[in-house]
Amino acid sequence: MTPGDNGASKPEEDDPFGYLYADGQARGAQPPSGGYGYPNAVNRVRAVGERKYGQPQQAAPTQAGAYGQPNGHYQAPETLPGGAPTSRQAMHSGGGGGRRGPNTKGLLIGAIAVVAAVVIGISVAMLNGKDDDGKTGNEADASPTQSQEAPPSPKATSTASAGELPKADAVDDAVQLAGGAAPASAVKGSKSAGGSYVGGMNQVGASVTWTVDVPKPGKYTLNVGYGVPGKDANATLTVNGTSQNRPLNLANFAKAPEGDWERGWTHTWANLELQKGSNTVSISCGNGNQCDVNLDQFSLESGWR
């Protein structure tokens, strides 16, 4: 049976591949040349569900734009009921199932919150930069640091360090000079700081007095560094105001030639009894002493020799 026998063609008979089969070729089906391959093939453009079974087909427009039949009533899908809209409709932000645009109000609120947080953080940092007394962090502290503090005033007493006993240069704040004794530095070879020593001892009444502090009472040895001009000397030794029975021996132990002060530097010692705490030890030029001497350094040792 053919479409002509049944009148209007059925949808299932529109086989675009009919030219591939013997019965299709017998009905005149040919390879496609823009249509379905049948001699009377047409382009059907209609909305889904518009065509119903048993209704005649409408001719499609030719390539030149004219309709295939004089009485064809071709309608574009846009003109049919329920067809596609002629223009794109704007999407609404609310209702339906459409997608919403960006929430600009929420973004604005978030940006304002971030700016407020930054401003609050800066304010807190500026407040923390101040000390409790209102000074900012850039101001120097009024109290001096360890390097800014003035050095402690020199002590008038030589105090023993841990594990050590006192020692001092003859020219020292813990040593008092009297009776013409005075600092000097003309003779080279002194071991005191800056090469200083005490001269002017060769006159009655000249003296040096060293104030020392010891941790416990007992026997101590006094060491004295001195220099003589190649000849022996001696002096009176006094401890806490009491003269010792024997003078302090200041002999020419260096064996320097007479008159040679630089080669006459040497040392001597004497045994002392000291009390706990502060003590005074004096070396002076008294009547009957030979006091042509320069005094350099003093130190204490525990015990007697």
XYZ file of C-alpha atoms in Angstrom:
305
model
C 0.000 0.000 0.000
C 1.133 3.489 -0.760
C 0.394 6.860 0.720
C -1.805 7.596 -2.251
C -3.969 4.629 -1.442
C -4.505 5.702 2.160
C -5.008 9.357 1.485
C -2.972 11.375 3.906
C 0.398 9.879 4.852
C 1.043 8.589 8.359
C 3.938 9.861 10.496
C 5.527 6.443 10.653
C 5.743 6.390 6.816
C 8.082 9.382 6.749
C 11.216 7.270 6.582
C 14.206 9.453 5.690
C 16.156 6.323 4.778
C 13.497 4.868 2.407
C 15.775 5.157 -0.596
C 17.918 2.444 0.944
C 15.177 -0.194 0.657
C 13.645 -1.906 -2.400
C 10.074 -0.928 -1.612
C 11.144 2.668 -1.056
C 12.977 2.776 -4.362
C 9.856 1.288 -6.031
C 7.880 4.249 -4.706
C 10.490 6.623 -6.143
C 12.540 7.376 -3.033
C 15.917 8.990 -3.799
C 18.968 10.053 -1.759
C 18.391 13.307 0.126
C 19.021 16.625 -1.588
C 17.810 18.908 1.146
C 14.658 16.918 2.032
C 13.848 13.408 3.121
C 14.619 11.762 -0.231
C 11.083 11.341 -1.588
C 10.043 13.229 -4.696
C 7.528 15.207 -2.742
C 9.722 15.635 0.370
C 9.102 18.813 2.353
C 10.663 20.595 5.298
C 8.185 20.571 8.080
C 8.685 23.335 10.630
C 6.025 23.337 13.280
C 5.650 23.353 16.998
C 5.780 20.034 18.799
C 2.295 18.434 18.853
C 0.877 20.814 16.251
C 0.381 18.196 13.551
C -2.295 15.598 14.215
C -2.884 12.256 12.596
C -5.020 12.398 9.450
C -4.418 16.083 8.649
C -2.942 16.953 5.242
C 0.679 18.096 5.083
C 1.517 21.697 4.306
C 4.063 22.417 1.665
C 7.366 23.829 2.801
C 8.809 26.963 1.204
C 11.268 26.475 -1.626
C 14.845 27.670 -1.488
C 13.767 30.809 -3.347
C 11.366 31.657 -0.537
C 7.991 30.715 -2.356
C 5.658 28.090 -1.105
C 5.560 24.733 -2.912
C 1.793 24.931 -3.544
C -0.434 27.893 -4.344
C -2.723 27.366 -1.402
C -0.002 26.428 1.174
C -0.428 28.034 4.558
C 3.025 27.966 6.061
C 3.377 29.482 9.480
C 6.547 29.965 11.398
C 6.569 28.385 14.837
C 6.518 31.818 16.398
C 3.041 32.515 14.955
C 1.435 29.294 16.080
C -0.381 28.964 19.415
C 2.070 27.848 22.038
C 4.972 28.531 19.696
C 8.369 29.903 20.653
C 8.341 33.503 21.917
C 9.320 36.193 19.402
C 11.787 37.845 21.829
C 13.864 36.779 24.838
C 12.073 37.628 28.051
C 13.963 39.180 30.916
C 14.624 36.909 33.841
C 13.045 37.826 37.133
C 15.036 37.655 40.336
C 12.111 36.301 42.314
C 9.627 33.474 41.845
C 9.699 30.535 39.454
C 12.731 28.333 39.164
C 15.001 30.746 37.267
C 18.528 31.647 38.466
C 18.958 34.778 40.495
C 21.520 37.452 39.742
C 24.270 38.373 42.257
C 23.063 39.568 45.625
C 24.527 43.073 45.477
C 22.971 44.054 48.777
C 24.721 41.184 50.597
C 28.053 41.992 48.937
C 27.772 45.635 50.003
C 27.038 44.668 53.613
C 30.040 42.279 53.611
C 32.377 44.985 52.260
C 31.225 47.446 54.936
C 31.840 44.816 57.645
C 35.404 44.214 56.410
C 36.228 47.948 56.400
C 34.789 48.324 59.914
C 36.918 45.400 61.185
C 40.091 46.956 59.724
C 39.357 50.338 61.316
C 38.699 48.733 64.717
C 41.948 46.721 64.491
C 44.009 49.852 63.716
C 42.406 51.713 66.628
C 43.171 48.888 69.073
C 46.796 48.717 67.880
C 47.245 52.465 68.398
C 45.817 52.247 71.926
C 48.084 49.315 72.839
C 51.104 51.304 71.640
C 50.811 53.492 74.728
C 52.248 52.643 78.102
C 50.144 52.664 81.241
C 51.344 56.177 82.056
C 50.216 57.562 78.698
C 53.569 57.498 76.913
C 53.602 56.280 73.349
C 55.901 53.489 72.253
C 58.185 55.961 70.469
C 59.102 57.853 73.627
C 62.263 56.872 75.479
C 61.914 55.598 79.014
C 62.920 58.193 81.560
C 64.739 55.654 83.704
C 68.234 54.978 82.381
C 69.235 51.569 81.120
C 72.292 49.822 82.489
C 74.481 51.454 79.840
C 72.990 54.899 80.618
C 73.475 54.770 84.357
C 76.359 56.743 85.748
C 79.237 54.537 86.870
C 79.242 53.900 90.610
C 81.339 56.252 92.662
C 84.733 54.758 93.566
C 84.737 52.953 96.885
C 87.025 54.281 99.598
C 87.720 50.710 100.694
C 89.348 47.868 98.742
C 86.968 44.921 99.176
C 87.845 41.298 98.521
C 86.058 39.638 95.586
C 84.730 36.095 95.797
C 87.753 33.851 96.320
C 90.184 36.794 96.218
C 91.634 39.315 98.663
C 91.958 43.062 98.089
C 94.615 44.620 95.897
C 95.170 48.165 94.631
C 97.505 50.520 92.822
C 99.323 53.022 95.003
C 97.503 55.753 93.082
C 93.951 54.647 93.916
C 90.841 56.067 95.542
C 91.233 53.560 98.363
C 94.724 54.965 99.100
C 95.193 58.297 100.863
C 98.399 60.349 100.422
C 99.807 62.746 102.945
C 102.986 64.621 104.035
C 104.248 65.395 100.501
C 103.587 61.954 98.941
C 102.132 62.518 95.460
C 101.382 60.688 92.187
C 104.194 60.565 89.625
C 104.972 58.823 86.308
C 108.459 60.001 85.239
C 110.149 56.673 85.974
C 109.301 53.962 83.455
C 108.474 50.411 84.471
C 105.638 50.850 86.967
C 102.982 48.126 86.829
C 100.144 50.380 87.965
C 97.501 51.633 85.550
C 98.882 54.314 83.254
C 102.396 53.811 84.647
C 101.579 55.925 87.715
C 103.135 55.479 91.145
C 103.520 57.431 94.391
C 106.695 59.478 94.799
C 107.853 62.154 97.237
C 108.261 59.664 100.073
C 111.832 60.760 100.982
C 110.774 63.186 103.709
C 109.641 62.691 107.278
C 105.844 62.635 107.515
C 105.176 61.439 103.974
C 102.775 58.499 104.010
C 100.320 56.364 102.065
C 97.353 54.743 103.858
C 95.460 51.846 102.248
C 91.968 50.995 103.578
C 91.030 47.337 103.071
C 88.106 45.090 103.947
C 88.687 41.417 104.748
C 86.094 38.647 105.241
C 87.432 37.317 108.542
C 89.997 38.172 111.191
C 93.365 36.527 111.128
C 96.855 36.490 109.708
C 97.550 38.087 106.340
C 100.587 38.861 104.220
C 101.018 42.340 102.749
C 102.760 42.484 99.324
C 104.275 45.818 98.252
C 105.609 46.684 94.797
C 108.188 49.508 94.868
C 111.306 50.909 93.257
C 114.605 52.252 94.643
C 117.529 54.004 92.915
C 120.053 51.192 93.351
C 120.221 51.428 97.170
C 118.332 50.043 100.167
C 115.414 51.846 101.865
C 112.910 51.209 104.667
C 109.719 52.707 106.098
C 107.439 52.520 109.131
C 104.542 50.082 108.845
C 101.373 50.857 110.835
C 98.229 48.645 111.036
C 94.982 50.132 112.361
C 96.986 52.938 114.064
C 99.559 50.633 115.687
C 103.187 50.721 114.490
C 104.800 47.365 113.835
C 107.941 46.395 115.728
C 110.014 45.957 112.584
C 110.273 48.514 109.750
C 109.135 47.538 106.252
C 112.205 46.279 104.360
C 112.593 48.104 101.023
C 116.033 46.819 100.021
C 117.594 46.900 96.535
C 116.521 43.343 95.757
C 116.718 44.059 92.006
C 120.484 44.784 92.336
C 120.105 47.917 90.269
C 123.086 50.274 89.887
C 122.968 53.249 92.210
C 120.866 56.025 90.715
C 119.062 53.721 88.236
C 115.364 54.030 89.145
C 114.079 52.116 86.121
C 116.042 48.985 86.969
C 115.229 49.272 90.683
C 111.579 48.027 90.498
C 111.044 45.051 92.848
C 108.736 43.888 95.660
C 108.685 43.026 99.389
C 106.269 41.630 101.993
C 105.291 41.803 105.688
C 103.108 39.760 108.066
C 99.992 41.454 109.473
C 97.193 40.749 111.953
C 93.870 42.095 110.592
C 90.371 42.254 111.998
C 87.214 41.275 110.152
C 85.863 44.124 108.021
C 87.664 47.409 107.458
C 91.371 47.905 108.257
C 93.976 50.613 107.595
C 97.548 49.834 106.545
C 100.018 52.763 106.431
C 103.564 53.068 105.026
C 105.243 56.237 106.221
C 108.618 57.902 106.444
C 109.480 58.376 110.136
C 112.564 59.525 112.002
C 115.440 57.124 111.345
C 113.934 55.697 108.130
C 115.657 55.778 104.727
C 112.644 56.617 102.529
C 114.104 57.235 99.038
C 111.459 54.976 97.379
C 108.579 54.975 94.870
C 105.499 52.915 95.830
C 103.716 51.020 93.030
C 101.115 48.376 94.093
C 99.594 46.658 97.161
C 97.894 43.281 97.706
C 96.918 40.865 100.491
C 97.332 37.118 100.892
C 95.776 34.884 103.492
C 98.210 33.557 106.139
C 101.797 34.366 107.007
C 104.952 33.432 105.182
